[in-house]
Amino acid sequence: MQTLPFDILVESTGIPDVGARYAESAILAGKHVGIATKETESVVGPYLTRLAQQHGVLFTPLDGDQPSLLVGLLTWAETLGFEIISAGKSSEYDFIWDEAKATVTCNGNEYSAADMTSLWALDDNDARATVSARSDVLSDIPQISVPDLCEMVNVANATGLQPDLPEFHAMVLRTIEVPTLLDTEAHGGVLQGNRRLEVFNCLRRPDELSFAGGVFVVVRCEDPHVWQLLRDKGHVLSQSGDSAMVYLPRHLLGLEAPISLLDAVLNCLPSGGGNATTPKFDLTARATQAIAAGQLLEMKGHHRHIEGLRPEIHPAEALAGSANVPFYLLPGAKIIRDIDAGQPITLTDVELPESKLKELRLKQDELFAG
């Protein structure tokens, strides 16, 4: 690879172990790496970032994917001194409410939702109750996905923001409701503190604009006069006026990535957290059903899910003892003892296959030990 005439490798296979192998090879050959395989980054992104630094190149996420866009938006907000309450993205598929048919459509599937008529608008006195009821009414629709949390763990490792819950709140919200609910409990929201990462499902009518899987930051409104002026201009504030959402309702994938490639090659500038990226959190797995000893875990589909497992985000642990296993080390793993529904998947439950991804993860654990 060293003699090939290119400056930057775009790793976009979506296969965790292959991504690790190609990224390491490119870095060792003196090439920059633009990582689109978020699954690889979730396991060994901090290590590859440091390895690239040692070789005078960059390992960087790419604009067009939400992690890079969100890190950029957060960097802007923090540089200007805003108090960051929450940040995140909308999920990939909107919840589209057709009032005439009393249905919600998501990812091409239509669900009966007659009770949504009374839940379209937030209760003026208890917005949290409205949103909780929506989640129950729409419980047949998946409200969180592995890609959502995978992207957010990469943001967590780049910025230090953390989830409020390991499985996220993942509420069903209209765009105008985001700063109301994704505020702290003391201000009428659901969060236990500031600097929380979150994902929401965008609820809209067919004739309304989508959030388009875009990214947002919710900030504290410290000057009522200024923020009322901005509300009058159409910006999104909470019901109380205590917080506001700044957002980019887009992620254009490869159409935005070329700017990151040019920044890396011409200016040696990353599009993510750069050297601030450390292993603060892991994407892990919890069983949603009983899994018998002897079963092999298989990664499936373009969402890279593993049947019977749900994603969570927990503080990072070294790969030793009874630690939770990073989600994307699990494809190809053999279950070595029966697992009950609701149980986290730990090293004592599985036999992991040898892989480049595992090799680099062990190096990462050693590099950042202590």
Phi, psi and omega in degrees: 000333185298326184270355181287143187275067174216159183258329186218135176264128172264107182269109186223030180291331185075007180252115191306311183288320178297319178301318179296317182295312182292319181296314179298316181300317181295316180298315180295337177270005178082024180253143169293157176231124169260115188263118172255347177277088184297334181296317176296314182300326182294337182262318188225018179305314179299320179295313181294329175298315180290321179299317179298317179301318180297334182255012174073024179229181182244143165246114189219143168291173187237139172302150187104326169269148187298322182303313180296316180298320182288320177300320178296318179293319177296319179299317176300311184296319181288323179299325180275358174086015178292148169281116183273118177269309181206165178204156179169213186212163168273152180291169191294324186243128179289157171258106189257113186269118175256101186296323182296323181265350184056047179228158170240128178255134178217126178054040176083357180253139183254133183235138175291134184207056183300327183288351181293339181305318182276356184247007182295317180258146178291143171296128182299333184259342183207077181299326182296325179294320178299313184291323176297318179294322176301314181301320179293315182297326184256025186294342177286346180263128176303131184248001173210149181224161179299315180302322179302309183287329177298315178297320183289330177291328177292324175293319179301316181290335179275332190239339185087353172296155186224157176288152175284325176228148179304326182262002182068159175285321175048053184283159174265109188228145165284153183306319183291348183266349188303310182291339177289314184273326182267048171241175180287160180302323181296338180252017176094001179265199184249354191273147181275350180187180179280172175058049180254141174267143183206159174235140174231156176263121187282115177265128181205165172275163182301331184265010179260153178293146175277156169285343172060034180065022183283187187238159184211159169228133174257125184238158179282136177271106186262345179234097185305323182296313181296316184286331173294322175300317180290324175299318180296336178270004174102005178285159191264111176247161176291167178304321183279343186081007182279339183217161180220153177253129170251129190213158174241102184278062180196154156206110191261017172052234186297343179288339178258338185302324182304328178294321176295322179296316179295319178299318181293312187283316185274326186244355183054043180245130177280161176257005180236219185278349181058223184287353173286350182284115178224162182283081180273325184222156174238145166277120184238185186227147174228138182289134174260357179206165176293138179234124185278148174304142180099343182286142174263134179274134185233131175276133186227155168072169181287348174270359176054047179268164175237120185302134178089000181236143173243151182275150171216163176240125180228160175307140185295145176228150172294150183281079183203159175061232181253032181295150170298141181272130172306136189309314188271011162271353186276335178303127182088356180286149177257129176286125185253357172206154183301139181240132178274154172302137181091355183271136173290151180267116183244173179298335180283351182262344191224158169250111184277138175289152174290138183200162174297323180298315178295318179301314181289328178295319178296323176294321178297315179301319180292318183297320185258011181300134177077000000 
